[in-house]
Backbone as a ProteinNet text record, in pm:
[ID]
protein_1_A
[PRIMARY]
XXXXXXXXXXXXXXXXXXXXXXXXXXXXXXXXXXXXXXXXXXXXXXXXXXXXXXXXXXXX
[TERTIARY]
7110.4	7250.1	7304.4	7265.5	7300.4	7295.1	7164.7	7060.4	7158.1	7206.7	7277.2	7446.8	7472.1	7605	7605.1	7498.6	7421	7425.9	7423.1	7401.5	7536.9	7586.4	7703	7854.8	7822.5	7955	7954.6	7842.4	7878.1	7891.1	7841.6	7951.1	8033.1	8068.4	8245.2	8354.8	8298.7	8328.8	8359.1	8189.6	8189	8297.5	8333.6	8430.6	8568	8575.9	8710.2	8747.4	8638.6	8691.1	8700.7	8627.6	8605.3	8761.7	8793	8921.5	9033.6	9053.5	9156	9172	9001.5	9015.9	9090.1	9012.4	9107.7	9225.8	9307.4	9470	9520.2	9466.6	9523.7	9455	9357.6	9375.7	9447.7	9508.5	9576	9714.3	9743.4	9899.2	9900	9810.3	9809	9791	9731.6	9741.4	9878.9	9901.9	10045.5	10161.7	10181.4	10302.5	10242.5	10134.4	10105.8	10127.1	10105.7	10178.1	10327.2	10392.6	10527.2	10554.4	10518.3	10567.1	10546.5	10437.7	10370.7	10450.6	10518	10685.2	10775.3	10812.6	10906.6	10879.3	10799.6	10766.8	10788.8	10739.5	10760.5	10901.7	10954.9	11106.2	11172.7	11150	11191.1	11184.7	11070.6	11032	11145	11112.5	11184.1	11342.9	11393.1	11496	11498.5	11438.7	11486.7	11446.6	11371.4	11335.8	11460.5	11545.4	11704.5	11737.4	11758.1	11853.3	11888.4	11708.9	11664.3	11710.7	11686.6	11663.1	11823	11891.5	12039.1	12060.6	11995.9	11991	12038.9	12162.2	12195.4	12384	12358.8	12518.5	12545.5	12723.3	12784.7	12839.2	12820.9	12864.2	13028.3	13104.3	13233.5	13223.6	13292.4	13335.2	13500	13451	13571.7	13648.3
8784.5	8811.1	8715.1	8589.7	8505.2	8550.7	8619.5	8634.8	8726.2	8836.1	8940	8886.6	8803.9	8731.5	8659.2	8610.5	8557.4	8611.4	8781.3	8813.2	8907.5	8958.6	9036.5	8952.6	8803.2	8724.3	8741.4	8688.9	8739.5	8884.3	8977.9	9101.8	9160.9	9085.4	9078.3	9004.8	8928.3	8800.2	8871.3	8953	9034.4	9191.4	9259	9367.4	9315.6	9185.1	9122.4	9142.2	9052.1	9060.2	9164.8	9270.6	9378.3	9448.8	9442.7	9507.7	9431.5	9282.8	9244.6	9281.4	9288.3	9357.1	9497.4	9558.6	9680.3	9713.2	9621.9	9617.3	9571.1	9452.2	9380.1	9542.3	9571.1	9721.7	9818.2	9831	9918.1	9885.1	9762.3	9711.9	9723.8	9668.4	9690.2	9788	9922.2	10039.1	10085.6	10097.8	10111.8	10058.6	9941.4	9862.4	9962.4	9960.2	10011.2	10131.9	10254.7	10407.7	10407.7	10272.7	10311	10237.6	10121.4	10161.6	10238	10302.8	10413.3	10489.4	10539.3	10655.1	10585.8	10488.4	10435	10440.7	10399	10430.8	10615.5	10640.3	10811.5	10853.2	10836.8	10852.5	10777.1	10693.7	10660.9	10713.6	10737.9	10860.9	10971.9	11045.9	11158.6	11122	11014.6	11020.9	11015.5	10949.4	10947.8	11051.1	11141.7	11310.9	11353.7	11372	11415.5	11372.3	11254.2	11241.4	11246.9	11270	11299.3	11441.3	11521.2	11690.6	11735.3	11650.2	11682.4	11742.9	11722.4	11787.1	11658.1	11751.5	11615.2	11618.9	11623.4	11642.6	11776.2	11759.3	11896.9	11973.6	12091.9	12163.7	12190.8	12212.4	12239.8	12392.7	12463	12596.8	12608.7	12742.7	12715.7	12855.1
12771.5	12746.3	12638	12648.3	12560.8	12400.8	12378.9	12277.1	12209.4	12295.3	12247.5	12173.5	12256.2	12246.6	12113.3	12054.5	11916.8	11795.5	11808.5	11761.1	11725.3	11836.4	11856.6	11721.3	11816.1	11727	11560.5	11475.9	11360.5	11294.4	11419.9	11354.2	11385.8	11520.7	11524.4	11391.4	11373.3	11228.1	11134.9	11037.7	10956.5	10978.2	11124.5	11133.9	11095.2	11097.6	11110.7	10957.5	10852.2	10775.2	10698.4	10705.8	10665.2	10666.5	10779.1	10878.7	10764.9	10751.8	10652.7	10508.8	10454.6	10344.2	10331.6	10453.8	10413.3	10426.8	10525	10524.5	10384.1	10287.3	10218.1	10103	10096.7	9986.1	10002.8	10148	10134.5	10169.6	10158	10147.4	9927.5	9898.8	9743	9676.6	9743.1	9660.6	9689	9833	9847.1	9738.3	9710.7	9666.7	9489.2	9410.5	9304.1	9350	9394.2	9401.6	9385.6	9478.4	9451.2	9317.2	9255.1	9084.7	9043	9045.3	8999	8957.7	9086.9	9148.9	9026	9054.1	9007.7	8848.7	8785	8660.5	8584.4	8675.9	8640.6	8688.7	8778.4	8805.3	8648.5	8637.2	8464.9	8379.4	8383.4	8229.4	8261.9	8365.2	8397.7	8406.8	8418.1	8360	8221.7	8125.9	8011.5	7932.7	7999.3	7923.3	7958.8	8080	8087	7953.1	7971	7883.8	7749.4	7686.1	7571.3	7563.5	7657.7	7610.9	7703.4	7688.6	7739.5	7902.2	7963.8	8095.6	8153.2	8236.8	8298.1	8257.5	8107.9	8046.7	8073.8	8149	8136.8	8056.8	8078.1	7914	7959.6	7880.9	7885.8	7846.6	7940.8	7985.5	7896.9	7851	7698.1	7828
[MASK]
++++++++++++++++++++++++++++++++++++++++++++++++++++++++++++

């Protein structure tokens, strides 16, 4: 039992860190998708405002 216990601990160790890496990649792809958003929500505003969408036309 011991033998097993020997062997078991460093890949409990190795799941661990494995397990943080993948929170900390996917806390960082996360935070990069939303500039991402945010970058393209920009553009797409300034195509409005380039190609006049957005301004109201006056009704004669």
């Amino acid at each position: 039992m011991q033998k097993i216990e020997t062997r078991i601990t460093p890949l409990d160790d190795a799941a661990q860190v494995v397990q943080d890496q993948l929170h900390q990649t996917t806390d960082a792809t996360e935070k990069q998708l939303q500039e991402m958003m945010n970058v393209i929500h920009e553009w797409m505003l300034s195509y409005q405002r380039i190609m006049g969408h957005g301004k109201k036309t006056k009704k004669s």
